[in-house]
CSV table of N, CA, C and O in Angstrom, one decimal:
chain,number,residue,atom,x,y,z
A,1,MET,N,-32.1,50.1,-112.9
A,1,MET,CA,-31.2,49.1,-112.2
A,1,MET,C,-30.3,48.4,-113.1
A,1,MET,O,-31.5,47.9,-114.2
A,2,HIS,N,-29.3,48.8,-113.6
A,2,HIS,CA,-28.4,47.8,-114.4
A,2,HIS,C,-27.2,47.4,-114.1
A,2,HIS,O,-27.1,47.1,-112.7
A,3,CYS,N,-27.3,46.1,-114.7
A,3,CYS,CA,-25.3,45.1,-114.2
A,3,CYS,C,-24.6,45.6,-115.7
A,3,CYS,O,-25.4,46.0,-116.9
A,4,SER,N,-23.6,45.7,-115.3
A,4,SER,CA,-22.6,46.0,-116.1
A,4,SER,C,-22.0,44.7,-117.3
A,4,SER,O,-21.2,45.0,-118.3
A,5,ARG,N,-22.6,44.0,-116.9
A,5,ARG,CA,-22.6,42.5,-118.2
A,5,ARG,C,-21.6,42.3,-117.7
A,5,ARG,O,-20.7,41.7,-118.8
A,6,LYS,N,-20.8,41.9,-116.8
A,6,LYS,CA,-19.3,41.8,-116.9
A,6,LYS,C,-18.8,40.1,-116.2
A,6,LYS,O,-19.9,40.1,-115.2
A,7,GLN,N,-18.6,39.2,-116.5
A,7,GLN,CA,-17.9,38.3,-115.9
A,7,GLN,C,-17.5,38.4,-114.6
A,7,GLN,O,-16.4,38.9,-114.2
A,8,LYS,N,-17.6,37.1,-113.5
A,8,LYS,CA,-16.9,37.2,-112.2
A,8,LYS,C,-15.3,37.4,-112.7
A,8,LYS,O,-14.7,38.5,-111.8
A,9,ALA,N,-14.9,37.3,-113.2
A,9,ALA,CA,-13.4,37.0,-113.5
A,9,ALA,C,-12.9,38.2,-114.5
A,9,ALA,O,-11.6,38.7,-114.4
A,10,ILE,N,-13.5,39.5,-114.8
A,10,ILE,CA,-13.0,40.5,-115.9
A,10,ILE,C,-13.7,41.8,-114.8
A,10,ILE,O,-14.8,41.8,-114.3
A,11,CYS,N,-12.3,42.4,-114.5
A,11,CYS,CA,-12.8,43.1,-113.7
A,11,CYS,C,-12.8,44.5,-114.6
A,11,CYS,O,-12.5,44.9,-115.9
A,12,ALA,N,-13.9,45.1,-114.1
A,12,ALA,CA,-14.6,46.5,-114.7
A,12,ALA,C,-14.4,47.7,-113.7
A,12,ALA,O,-14.3,47.1,-112.9
A,13,CYS,N,-14.8,48.9,-114.2
A,13,CYS,CA,-14.5,49.9,-113.5
A,13,CYS,C,-15.2,51.0,-114.3
A,13,CYS,O,-15.7,50.9,-115.4
A,14,PRO,N,-15.1,52.2,-113.3
A,14,PRO,CA,-16.3,53.2,-114.0
A,14,PRO,C,-15.2,53.7,-114.9
A,14,PRO,O,-15.9,54.3,-116.2
A,15,VAL,N,-14.3,53.7,-115.0
A,15,VAL,CA,-13.5,54.4,-116.6
A,15,VAL,C,-13.7,53.5,-117.6
A,15,VAL,O,-13.7,54.3,-118.8
A,16,SER,N,-13.7,52.3,-117.4
A,16,SER,CA,-14.1,51.3,-118.7
A,16,SER,C,-15.2,51.7,-119.2
A,16,SER,O,-15.8,51.3,-120.4
A,17,GLU,N,-16.3,51.9,-118.3
A,17,GLU,CA,-17.9,52.0,-118.5
A,17,GLU,C,-18.0,53.5,-119.3
A,17,GLU,O,-18.8,53.7,-120.0
A,18,ASN,N,-17.2,54.3,-118.7
A,18,ASN,CA,-17.3,55.3,-119.6
A,18,ASN,C,-16.9,55.4,-121.0
A,18,ASN,O,-17.6,56.0,-122.0
A,19,ALA,N,-15.7,54.8,-121.4
A,19,ALA,CA,-15.1,54.2,-122.4
A,19,ALA,C,-16.7,53.8,-123.2
A,19,ALA,O,-16.3,54.2,-124.6
A,20,HIS,N,-16.8,52.5,-122.8
A,20,HIS,CA,-17.7,52.3,-123.7
A,20,HIS,C,-18.6,53.0,-124.2
A,20,HIS,O,-19.2,53.0,-125.6
A,21,HIS,N,-19.7,53.9,-122.9
A,21,HIS,CA,-20.6,54.6,-123.6
A,21,HIS,C,-19.6,55.5,-124.5
A,21,HIS,O,-20.8,55.8,-125.7
A,22,ARG,N,-18.8,55.9,-124.5
A,22,ARG,CA,-17.9,57.0,-125.2
A,22,ARG,C,-18.2,56.6,-126.9
A,22,ARG,O,-18.0,57.0,-127.5
A,23,ARG,N,-17.3,55.2,-126.7
A,23,ARG,CA,-17.4,54.5,-127.8
A,23,ARG,C,-18.7,54.3,-128.9
A,23,ARG,O,-18.9,54.1,-129.9
A,24,ARG,N,-19.8,54.3,-128.1
A,24,ARG,CA,-21.3,54.1,-128.6
A,24,ARG,C,-21.8,55.5,-128.8
A,24,ARG,O,-22.8,55.7,-129.1
A,25,GLY,N,-21.0,56.7,-128.9
A,25,GLY,CA,-21.3,57.9,-129.2
A,25,GLY,C,-21.7,58.9,-127.8
A,25,GLY,O,-21.8,59.9,-128.4
A,26,PHE,N,-21.9,58.8,-126.9
A,26,PHE,CA,-22.3,59.6,-125.6
A,26,PHE,C,-21.1,60.2,-125.3
A,26,PHE,O,-19.7,59.9,-125.5
A,27,ARG,N,-21.4,61.4,-124.4
A,27,ARG,CA,-20.4,62.4,-123.5
A,27,ARG,C,-19.5,61.4,-122.7
A,27,ARG,O,-18.8,61.7,-122.5
A,28,MET,N,-20.7,60.4,-122.1
A,28,MET,CA,-20.3,60.4,-120.8
A,28,MET,C,-20.8,59.1,-120.5
A,28,MET,O,-21.6,58.7,-121.2
A,29,THR,N,-20.4,58.2,-119.7
A,29,THR,CA,-21.2,56.9,-118.7
A,29,THR,C,-22.5,57.4,-118.8
A,29,THR,O,-22.8,58.6,-118.1
A,30,GLY,N,-23.5,56.9,-119.4
A,30,GLY,CA,-24.9,57.1,-119.0
A,30,GLY,C,-25.7,56.8,-117.9
A,30,GLY,O,-26.6,57.3,-117.6
A,31,TYR,N,-24.6,56.1,-116.9
A,31,TYR,CA,-25.4,55.4,-115.6
A,31,TYR,C,-25.3,56.8,-114.4
A,31,TYR,O,-24.0,57.4,-114.5
A,32,HIS,N,-26.1,57.0,-113.5
A,32,HIS,CA,-25.3,58.2,-112.5
A,32,HIS,C,-24.3,57.7,-111.5
A,32,HIS,O,-23.6,58.2,-111.0
A,33,TYR,N,-24.8,56.3,-111.0
A,33,TYR,CA,-23.5,55.2,-110.0
A,33,TYR,C,-23.4,54.4,-110.6
A,33,TYR,O,-24.3,53.4,-111.3
A,34,TYR,N,-22.7,53.7,-109.9
A,34,TYR,CA,-21.7,52.5,-110.2
A,34,TYR,C,-21.3,51.9,-109.3
A,34,TYR,O,-20.8,52.4,-108.3
A,35,ILE,N,-21.9,50.9,-108.8
A,35,ILE,CA,-21.2,49.9,-107.8
A,35,ILE,C,-20.7,48.9,-107.6
A,35,ILE,O,-20.6,47.5,-108.5
A,36,ARG,N,-18.8,49.1,-107.5
A,36,ARG,CA,-17.9,48.3,-107.9
A,36,ARG,C,-18.4,46.9,-106.7
A,36,ARG,O,-19.2,46.2,-106.2
A,37,ARG,N,-17.9,45.6,-107.2
A,37,ARG,CA,-18.1,44.3,-106.2
A,37,ARG,C,-17.7,44.2,-104.8
A,37,ARG,O,-18.3,44.0,-103.9
A,38,ASP,N,-16.3,45.0,-104.7
A,38,ASP,CA,-16.8,45.7,-103.2
A,38,ASP,C,-17.1,46.6,-102.3
A,38,ASP,O,-17.8,47.0,-101.1
A,39,GLY,N,-18.5,47.0,-103.3
A,39,GLY,CA,-20.1,48.0,-102.6
A,39,GLY,C,-19.3,49.4,-102.7
A,39,GLY,O,-20.1,50.0,-102.3
A,40,ASN,N,-17.8,49.5,-103.1
A,40,ASN,CA,-17.6,50.9,-103.1
A,40,ASN,C,-18.7,51.6,-104.4
A,40,ASN,O,-19.0,51.0,-105.6
A,41,THR,N,-19.5,52.7,-103.6
A,41,THR,CA,-20.6,53.3,-104.6
A,41,THR,C,-19.2,54.5,-105.5
A,41,THR,O,-19.3,55.5,-104.5
A,42,VAL,N,-19.9,54.6,-106.9
A,42,VAL,CA,-19.3,56.1,-107.6
A,42,VAL,C,-20.0,56.7,-108.1
A,42,VAL,O,-21.0,55.9,-108.9
A,43,CYS,N,-19.7,57.9,-108.2
A,43,CYS,CA,-21.6,59.1,-108.7
A,43,CYS,C,-20.1,59.0,-110.4
A,43,CYS,O,-18.9,59.6,-110.4
A,44,THR,N,-20.6,58.7,-111.6
A,44,THR,CA,-20.1,58.5,-112.5
A,44,THR,C,-21.0,59.6,-113.5
A,44,THR,O,-20.4,59.6,-114.4
A,45,ARG,N,-21.8,60.2,-113.2
A,45,ARG,CA,-22.7,61.3,-113.7
A,45,ARG,C,-23.1,61.8,-113.1
A,45,ARG,O,-24.3,61.2,-112.3
A,46,PRO,N,-23.3,63.3,-112.8
A,46,PRO,CA,-23.9,64.5,-111.8
A,46,PRO,C,-25.6,63.8,-112.0
A,46,PRO,O,-26.4,64.1,-113.2
A,47,PRO,N,-26.2,63.6,-111.0
A,47,PRO,CA,-27.2,63.2,-111.1
A,47,PRO,C,-28.6,64.5,-111.6
A,47,PRO,O,-29.5,63.8,-112.0
A,48,LYS,N,-27.8,65.7,-111.7
A,48,LYS,CA,-28.7,66.6,-112.3
A,48,LYS,C,-28.5,67.0,-113.8
A,48,LYS,O,-29.5,67.2,-114.8
A,49,LEU,N,-27.7,65.9,-114.3
A,49,LEU,CA,-27.8,65.6,-116.0
A,49,LEU,C,-28.6,64.3,-116.6
A,49,LEU,O,-28.8,63.6,-115.5
A,50,VAL,N,-29.4,64.5,-117.4
A,50,VAL,CA,-30.0,63.4,-118.0
A,50,VAL,C,-29.1,62.5,-118.0
A,50,VAL,O,-28.1,62.3,-119.0
A,51,GLY,N,-29.4,61.3,-117.8
A,51,GLY,CA,-29.0,59.8,-117.8
A,51,GLY,C,-29.2,59.5,-119.5
A,51,GLY,O,-29.3,60.1,-120.7
A,52,ALA,N,-28.1,58.6,-119.9
A,52,ALA,CA,-28.1,57.9,-120.8
A,52,ALA,C,-28.2,56.4,-121.0
A,52,ALA,O,-26.9,55.5,-121.0
A,53,HIS,N,-29.0,55.1,-120.3
A,53,HIS,CA,-29.4,54.4,-119.7
A,53,HIS,C,-30.6,53.6,-120.3
A,53,HIS,O,-30.5,52.1,-120.4
A,54,VAL,N,-31.7,54.3,-120.2
A,54,VAL,CA,-32.6,53.4,-120.9
A,54,VAL,C,-33.8,54.4,-122.0
A,54,VAL,O,-34.1,55.2,-121.2
A,55,LYS,N,-33.9,54.3,-123.0
A,55,LYS,CA,-34.2,54.6,-124.4
A,55,LYS,C,-36.0,55.1,-123.7
A,55,LYS,O,-36.3,54.2,-123.6
A,56,GLY,N,-35.6,56.3,-124.0
A,56,GLY,CA,-37.4,56.8,-123.6
A,56,GLY,C,-37.5,56.9,-122.0
A,56,GLY,O,-38.6,57.2,-121.9
A,57,TYR,N,-37.0,56.8,-121.2
A,57,TYR,CA,-37.0,57.1,-119.8
A,57,TYR,C,-35.8,57.6,-119.5
A,57,TYR,O,-36.0,58.2,-118.2
A,58,ASN,N,-35.1,58.3,-120.1
A,58,ASN,CA,-33.8,58.9,-119.6
A,58,ASN,C,-34.4,59.8,-118.8
A,58,ASN,O,-33.7,60.4,-117.6
A,59,LYS,N,-35.1,60.9,-119.1
A,59,LYS,CA,-35.2,62.3,-118.5
A,59,LYS,C,-35.5,62.3,-117.0
A,59,LYS,O,-35.3,63.3,-116.4
A,60,HIS,N,-36.2,61.4,-116.6
A,60,HIS,CA,-36.8,61.0,-115.7
A,60,HIS,C,-36.3,60.0,-114.8
A,60,HIS,O,-37.5,59.2,-113.9
A,61,SER,N,-35.2,59.7,-114.7
A,61,SER,CA,-35.0,58.1,-113.9
A,61,SER,C,-32.9,59.0,-114.0
A,61,SER,O,-32.7,59.6,-114.1
A,62,ILE,N,-32.9,57.5,-113.1
A,62,ILE,CA,-31.4,57.9,-111.9
A,62,ILE,C,-31.0,56.4,-113.1
A,62,ILE,O,-31.9,55.6,-112.4
A,63,GLY,N,-30.3,56.4,-113.1
A,63,GLY,CA,-29.5,55.2,-113.7
A,63,GLY,C,-28.4,54.6,-112.7
A,63,GLY,O,-27.4,55.1,-112.4
A,64,ILE,N,-28.9,53.4,-112.4
A,64,ILE,CA,-27.8,53.0,-111.4
A,64,ILE,C,-27.2,51.7,-112.0
A,64,ILE,O,-28.0,51.0,-112.3
A,65,CYS,N,-25.9,51.5,-112.1
A,65,CYS,CA,-25.5,50.0,-112.7
A,65,CYS,C,-24.3,49.2,-111.4
A,65,CYS,O,-23.5,49.7,-110.8
A,66,TYR,N,-24.7,48.0,-111.5
A,66,TYR,CA,-23.7,46.9,-110.4
A,66,TYR,C,-22.9,46.4,-111.4
A,66,TYR,O,-23.2,45.9,-112.3
A,67,GLU,N,-21.6,46.2,-111.1
A,67,GLU,CA,-20.7,45.4,-111.8
A,67,GLU,C,-21.0,44.0,-111.3
A,67,GLU,O,-20.9,43.2,-110.2
A,68,GLY,N,-21.4,43.1,-113.0
A,68,GLY,CA,-21.5,42.1,-112.5
A,68,GLY,C,-23.1,41.5,-113.5
A,68,GLY,O,-22.9,42.6,-114.8
A,69,GLY,N,-23.3,40.4,-113.3
A,69,GLY,CA,-24.6,40.4,-113.9
A,69,GLY,C,-24.3,39.2,-115.3
A,69,GLY,O,-25.2,38.7,-115.8
A,70,LEU,N,-23.0,38.7,-115.0
A,70,LEU,CA,-23.1,37.2,-115.7
A,70,LEU,C,-22.1,36.3,-115.2
A,70,LEU,O,-21.4,36.3,-114.7
A,71,ASP,N,-22.4,34.6,-115.4
A,71,ASP,CA,-22.1,33.7,-114.7
A,71,ASP,C,-20.6,33.1,-115.6
A,71,ASP,O,-20.4,34.2,-116.5
A,72,VAL,N,-19.8,32.3,-114.9
A,72,VAL,CA,-18.7,32.2,-116.2
A,72,VAL,C,-19.0,32.0,-116.9
A,72,VAL,O,-17.5,31.8,-118.0
A,73,GLN,N,-19.6,31.0,-117.7
A,73,GLN,CA,-20.1,31.0,-119.5
A,73,GLN,C,-20.6,32.1,-119.8
A,73,GLN,O,-21.2,31.6,-121.2
A,74,GLY,N,-21.2,33.1,-119.5
A,74,GLY,CA,-21.1,34.1,-119.8
A,74,GLY,C,-22.8,34.6,-120.2
A,74,GLY,O,-23.2,35.1,-121.0
A,75,ARG,N,-23.7,33.9,-119.2
A,75,ARG,CA,-25.0,34.1,-119.3
A,75,ARG,C,-25.3,34.6,-118.2
A,75,ARG,O,-24.9,34.9,-117.1
A,76,PRO,N,-26.6,35.4,-118.2
A,76,PRO,CA,-27.2,36.4,-117.4
A,76,PRO,C,-27.3,35.8,-116.1
A,76,PRO,O,-28.0,34.6,-115.6
A,77,LYS,N,-27.0,36.3,-114.8
A,77,LYS,CA,-27.1,35.9,-113.6
A,77,LYS,C,-26.9,36.8,-112.6
A,77,LYS,O,-25.9,37.8,-113.2
A,78,ASP,N,-27.7,36.7,-111.3
A,78,ASP,CA,-27.6,37.8,-110.3
A,78,ASP,C,-26.1,37.5,-109.7
A,78,ASP,O,-26.1,36.5,-108.7
A,79,THR,N,-25.1,38.2,-110.0
A,79,THR,CA,-23.7,37.7,-109.8
A,79,THR,C,-23.3,38.8,-108.6
A,79,THR,O,-22.4,39.3,-108.0
A,80,ARG,N,-24.8,39.8,-108.0
A,80,ARG,CA,-24.5,40.9,-106.7
A,80,ARG,C,-23.4,40.1,-105.6
A,80,ARG,O,-24.2,39.2,-104.8
A,81,THR,N,-22.3,40.7,-104.8
A,81,THR,CA,-21.7,40.6,-103.6
A,81,THR,C,-22.8,40.8,-102.5
A,81,THR,O,-23.9,41.7,-102.8
A,82,PRO,N,-22.5,40.3,-101.5
A,82,PRO,CA,-23.1,41.3,-100.7
A,82,PRO,C,-22.7,42.5,-99.9
A,82,PRO,O,-23.8,43.3,-100.2
A,83,GLU,N,-21.7,42.8,-100.5
A,83,GLU,CA,-21.3,44.4,-100.5
A,83,GLU,C,-22.1,45.1,-101.5
A,83,GLU,O,-22.8,46.3,-101.0
A,84,GLN,N,-22.0,44.4,-102.6
A,84,GLN,CA,-23.2,45.2,-103.3
A,84,GLN,C,-24.4,45.2,-103.2
A,84,GLN,O,-25.4,46.5,-103.4
A,85,ARG,N,-24.9,44.5,-102.4
A,85,ARG,CA,-26.2,44.6,-102.2
A,85,ARG,C,-27.0,45.7,-101.2
A,85,ARG,O,-27.6,45.8,-101.0
A,86,SER,N,-25.9,45.1,-100.3
A,86,SER,CA,-25.7,46.5,-98.9
A,86,SER,C,-25.4,48.0,-99.7
A,86,SER,O,-26.7,49.0,-99.5
A,87,ALA,N,-25.0,47.7,-100.9
A,87,ALA,CA,-25.0,49.3,-101.1
A,87,ALA,C,-25.7,49.8,-102.0
A,87,ALA,O,-26.3,51.1,-102.0
A,88,LEU,N,-26.6,48.8,-102.8
A,88,LEU,CA,-27.9,49.3,-103.6
A,88,LEU,C,-28.8,49.6,-102.7
A,88,LEU,O,-29.4,50.6,-102.8
A,89,ARG,N,-29.0,48.6,-101.7
A,89,ARG,CA,-30.2,49.1,-100.7
A,89,ARG,C,-30.1,50.5,-100.3
A,89,ARG,O,-31.0,51.5,-100.1
A,90,LEU,N,-28.9,50.7,-99.3
A,90,LEU,CA,-28.6,52.3,-99.0
A,90,LEU,C,-28.7,53.1,-99.9
A,90,LEU,O,-29.1,54.0,-99.6
A,91,LEU,N,-27.9,53.3,-101.1
A,91,LEU,CA,-28.0,54.0,-102.0
A,91,LEU,C,-30.1,54.2,-102.8
A,91,LEU,O,-30.3,55.3,-102.8
A,92,VAL,N,-30.3,53.2,-102.8
A,92,VAL,CA,-32.3,53.3,-103.1
A,92,VAL,C,-32.6,54.2,-102.3
A,92,VAL,O,-33.4,54.8,-102.6
A,93,ALA,N,-32.5,53.9,-101.1
A,93,ALA,CA,-33.1,54.4,-99.7
A,93,ALA,C,-32.7,55.4,-99.6
A,93,ALA,O,-33.6,56.8,-99.7
A,94,GLN,N,-31.6,55.9,-99.8
A,94,GLN,CA,-31.0,58.0,-100.2
A,94,GLN,C,-31.8,58.3,-101.5
A,94,GLN,O,-32.1,59.4,-101.2
A,95,LEU,N,-31.9,57.8,-102.8
A,95,LEU,CA,-32.6,58.1,-103.4
A,95,LEU,C,-34.0,58.4,-103.4
A,95,LEU,O,-34.6,59.7,-103.8
A,96,LEU,N,-34.9,57.6,-103.0
A,96,LEU,CA,-35.9,57.6,-102.2
A,96,LEU,C,-36.6,58.7,-101.3
A,96,LEU,O,-37.1,59.1,-101.6
A,97,HIS,N,-35.2,59.2,-100.6
A,97,HIS,CA,-35.6,60.0,-99.5
A,97,HIS,C,-35.6,61.4,-100.4
A,97,HIS,O,-35.9,62.6,-99.7
A,98,ARG,N,-34.6,61.5,-101.4
A,98,ARG,CA,-34.2,62.9,-101.8
A,98,ARG,C,-35.3,62.9,-102.9
A,98,ARG,O,-35.7,63.9,-103.1
A,99,PHE,N,-35.5,62.1,-103.6
A,99,PHE,CA,-36.7,62.3,-104.8
A,99,PHE,C,-37.7,61.7,-104.4
A,99,PHE,O,-38.4,60.0,-104.7
A,100,LYS,N,-39.0,62.3,-103.7
A,100,LYS,CA,-39.9,61.6,-103.0
A,100,LYS,C,-40.8,61.5,-104.0
A,100,LYS,O,-42.0,60.6,-103.3
A,101,ASP,N,-41.6,61.9,-104.9
A,101,ASP,CA,-42.4,61.9,-105.6
A,101,ASP,C,-42.6,61.0,-106.6
A,101,ASP,O,-42.1,60.6,-107.5
A,102,ASN,N,-44.0,60.3,-107.1
A,102,ASN,CA,-44.1,59.2,-107.8
A,102,ASN,C,-43.1,58.5,-108.5
A,102,ASN,O,-42.3,58.8,-109.3
A,103,ILE,N,-42.2,58.0,-107.5
A,103,ILE,CA,-41.1,57.2,-107.7
A,103,ILE,C,-41.4,55.6,-107.8
A,103,ILE,O,-42.1,55.0,-107.2
A,104,ARG,N,-40.8,55.0,-108.9
A,104,ARG,CA,-41.1,53.8,-109.3
A,104,ARG,C,-39.0,53.2,-109.2
A,104,ARG,O,-38.0,53.4,-110.2
A,105,VAL,N,-39.3,52.0,-108.8
A,105,VAL,CA,-38.0,51.1,-108.3
A,105,VAL,C,-37.7,50.4,-109.6
A,105,VAL,O,-38.3,49.1,-109.0
A,106,CYS,N,-36.9,50.2,-110.5
A,106,CYS,CA,-37.1,49.0,-111.5
A,106,CYS,C,-35.8,48.7,-112.1
A,106,CYS,O,-35.0,49.3,-112.2
A,107,GLY,N,-36.1,47.9,-112.7
A,107,GLY,CA,-34.5,47.0,-114.1
A,107,GLY,C,-35.0,47.4,-114.9
A,107,GLY,O,-36.0,47.5,-115.6
A,108,HIS,N,-33.7,47.5,-115.9
A,108,HIS,CA,-33.8,47.6,-117.1
A,108,HIS,C,-35.2,46.9,-117.4
A,108,HIS,O,-35.6,47.2,-118.7
A,109,ARG,N,-34.9,45.6,-117.5
A,109,ARG,CA,-36.0,44.9,-118.6
A,109,ARG,C,-37.0,44.9,-118.1
A,109,ARG,O,-38.0,44.9,-118.9
A,110,ASP,N,-37.6,45.9,-117.0
A,110,ASP,CA,-38.7,45.9,-116.8
A,110,ASP,C,-39.5,47.3,-117.4
A,110,ASP,O,-40.6,47.6,-117.7
A,111,LEU,N,-38.5,48.1,-117.9
A,111,LEU,CA,-38.9,48.9,-118.9
A,111,LEU,C,-39.1,48.5,-120.5
A,111,LEU,O,-39.3,49.1,-121.2
A,112,SER,N,-39.2,47.2,-120.8
A,112,SER,CA,-39.3,46.8,-121.9
A,112,SER,C,-40.8,47.0,-122.4
A,112,SER,O,-41.7,46.7,-121.6
A,113,PRO,N,-41.2,47.0,-123.7
A,113,PRO,CA,-42.3,46.9,-124.3
A,113,PRO,C,-43.2,45.8,-123.8
A,113,PRO,O,-42.8,44.7,-123.9
A,114,ASP,N,-44.5,46.2,-123.3
A,114,ASP,CA,-45.5,45.4,-123.1
A,114,ASP,C,-46.5,44.8,-124.3
A,114,ASP,O,-47.3,45.3,-125.0
A,115,LEU,N,-45.7,43.8,-124.9
A,115,LEU,CA,-46.2,43.5,-125.9
A,115,LEU,C,-47.6,42.7,-126.7
A,115,LEU,O,-48.2,43.0,-127.6
A,116,ASN,N,-47.8,42.0,-125.2
A,116,ASN,CA,-49.2,41.5,-125.7
A,116,ASN,C,-50.0,42.8,-125.2
A,116,ASN,O,-51.5,42.3,-124.8
A,117,GLY,N,-49.8,44.0,-123.9
A,117,GLY,CA,-50.9,45.2,-123.9
A,117,GLY,C,-51.6,44.8,-122.6
A,117,GLY,O,-52.6,45.3,-122.4
A,118,ASN,N,-51.1,43.5,-122.1
A,118,ASN,CA,-51.6,43.0,-120.5
A,118,ASN,C,-51.2,44.3,-119.5
A,118,ASN,O,-51.9,43.7,-118.3
A,119,GLY,N,-50.5,44.6,-120.0
A,119,GLY,CA,-50.3,45.6,-118.7
A,119,GLY,C,-49.0,45.2,-117.9
A,119,GLY,O,-48.7,45.8,-116.8
A,120,THR,N,-48.7,44.1,-117.7
A,120,THR,CA,-47.4,43.7,-117.1
A,120,THR,C,-46.2,43.1,-117.9
A,120,THR,O,-46.8,42.4,-119.0
A,121,VAL,N,-45.2,43.6,-118.1
A,121,VAL,CA,-43.5,43.2,-118.7
A,121,VAL,C,-43.3,41.6,-118.3
A,121,VAL,O,-43.0,42.0,-116.9
A,122,GLU,N,-43.8,40.7,-119.4
A,122,GLU,CA,-43.4,39.5,-119.0
A,122,GLU,C,-42.1,39.4,-119.2
A,122,GLU,O,-41.5,39.8,-120.0
A,123,ALA,N,-41.5,37.8,-118.7
A,123,ALA,CA,-40.1,37.7,-118.8
A,123,ALA,C,-40.2,37.4,-120.5
A,123,ALA,O,-39.0,37.5,-121.0
A,124,TRP,N,-41.0,36.8,-121.4
A,124,TRP,CA,-41.1,36.4,-122.4
A,124,TRP,C,-40.6,38.2,-123.3
A,124,TRP,O,-40.5,38.4,-124.5
A,125,GLU,N,-41.3,39.0,-123.0
A,125,GLU,CA,-41.0,40.4,-123.0
A,125,GLU,C,-39.7,40.8,-123.5
A,125,GLU,O,-39.7,41.8,-123.8
A,126,TRP,N,-39.2,40.3,-122.2
A,126,TRP,CA,-38.0,41.6,-121.9
A,126,TRP,C,-36.9,41.5,-123.3
A,126,TRP,O,-36.8,40.6,-123.5
A,127,THR,N,-36.8,42.9,-123.3
A,127,THR,CA,-35.5,43.0,-124.5
A,127,THR,C,-34.1,42.7,-123.7
A,127,THR,O,-33.3,42.4,-124.8
A,128,LYS,N,-33.8,42.2,-122.3
A,128,LYS,CA,-32.4,42.5,-122.1
A,128,LYS,C,-33.2,41.8,-120.6
A,128,LYS,O,-34.0,41.4,-119.9
A,129,GLN,N,-31.8,41.0,-120.5
A,129,GLN,CA,-32.0,40.1,-119.0
A,129,GLN,C,-31.7,41.3,-117.9
A,129,GLN,O,-32.3,41.0,-116.7
A,130,CYS,N,-31.2,42.1,-118.0
A,130,CYS,CA,-30.4,43.4,-117.0
A,130,CYS,C,-31.7,43.8,-116.4
A,130,CYS,O,-32.8,44.0,-116.7
A,131,PRO,N,-31.6,43.8,-115.0
A,131,PRO,CA,-30.1,43.5,-114.1
A,131,PRO,C,-30.0,42.1,-113.5
A,131,PRO,O,-29.3,42.1,-112.8
A,132,CYS,N,-30.9,41.3,-114.1
A,132,CYS,CA,-30.6,39.5,-113.5
A,132,CYS,C,-31.5,39.3,-112.4
A,132,CYS,O,-30.8,38.5,-111.8
A,133,PHE,N,-32.2,40.4,-111.9
A,133,PHE,CA,-32.7,40.0,-110.3
A,133,PHE,C,-33.9,40.8,-110.5
A,133,PHE,O,-34.0,41.8,-110.9
A,134,GLU,N,-35.0,40.4,-109.6
A,134,GLU,CA,-36.0,41.0,-109.1
A,134,GLU,C,-35.8,42.3,-108.5
A,134,GLU,O,-36.4,42.1,-107.2
A,135,VAL,N,-36.2,43.3,-109.1
A,135,VAL,CA,-35.6,44.7,-108.7
A,135,VAL,C,-36.7,45.1,-107.8
A,135,VAL,O,-36.9,45.4,-106.3
A,136,SER,N,-38.1,44.9,-108.1
A,136,SER,CA,-39.3,45.5,-107.1
A,136,SER,C,-39.7,44.0,-106.3
A,136,SER,O,-39.8,45.2,-105.1
A,137,SER,N,-39.2,43.1,-105.8
A,137,SER,CA,-38.9,42.4,-104.4
A,137,SER,C,-37.5,42.4,-104.0
A,137,SER,O,-38.1,42.1,-102.5
A,138,ASP,N,-36.7,42.9,-104.3
A,138,ASP,CA,-35.1,42.5,-103.7
A,138,ASP,C,-34.8,44.1,-103.0
A,138,ASP,O,-33.9,43.9,-102.3
A,139,LEU,N,-35.5,45.2,-103.9
A,139,LEU,CA,-34.9,46.4,-103.1
A,139,LEU,C,-36.0,47.3,-102.4
A,139,LEU,O,-37.1,47.2,-102.6
């Protein structure tokens, strides 16, 4: 799970995310799904293609990005709308049904390195705040 790191006042779209990923040297958007503020879910990369959203985890994962993730001051914050929350839950349920074995639903930050080796990635170890909410308890 990812956020687009856009402030509420800044409009983003799958086209701009695609352009951002192309500027970084990717062929297309790295996320498989993009969820707009109105809850519209856009397939931005076919799920059969390997993603480009979390280094070291792309080969066996599906990337979902929601539009938002920053407050008006540009600080990380859970800015999901009720429509996005609903769309995320529906999409995750569909993906869990489709890919039944050995599944972990998590945020980008949860895949940060476990620096102290205690088996848990704690907040101080996060390399990013993304997606700005606790995925394991919210989805």
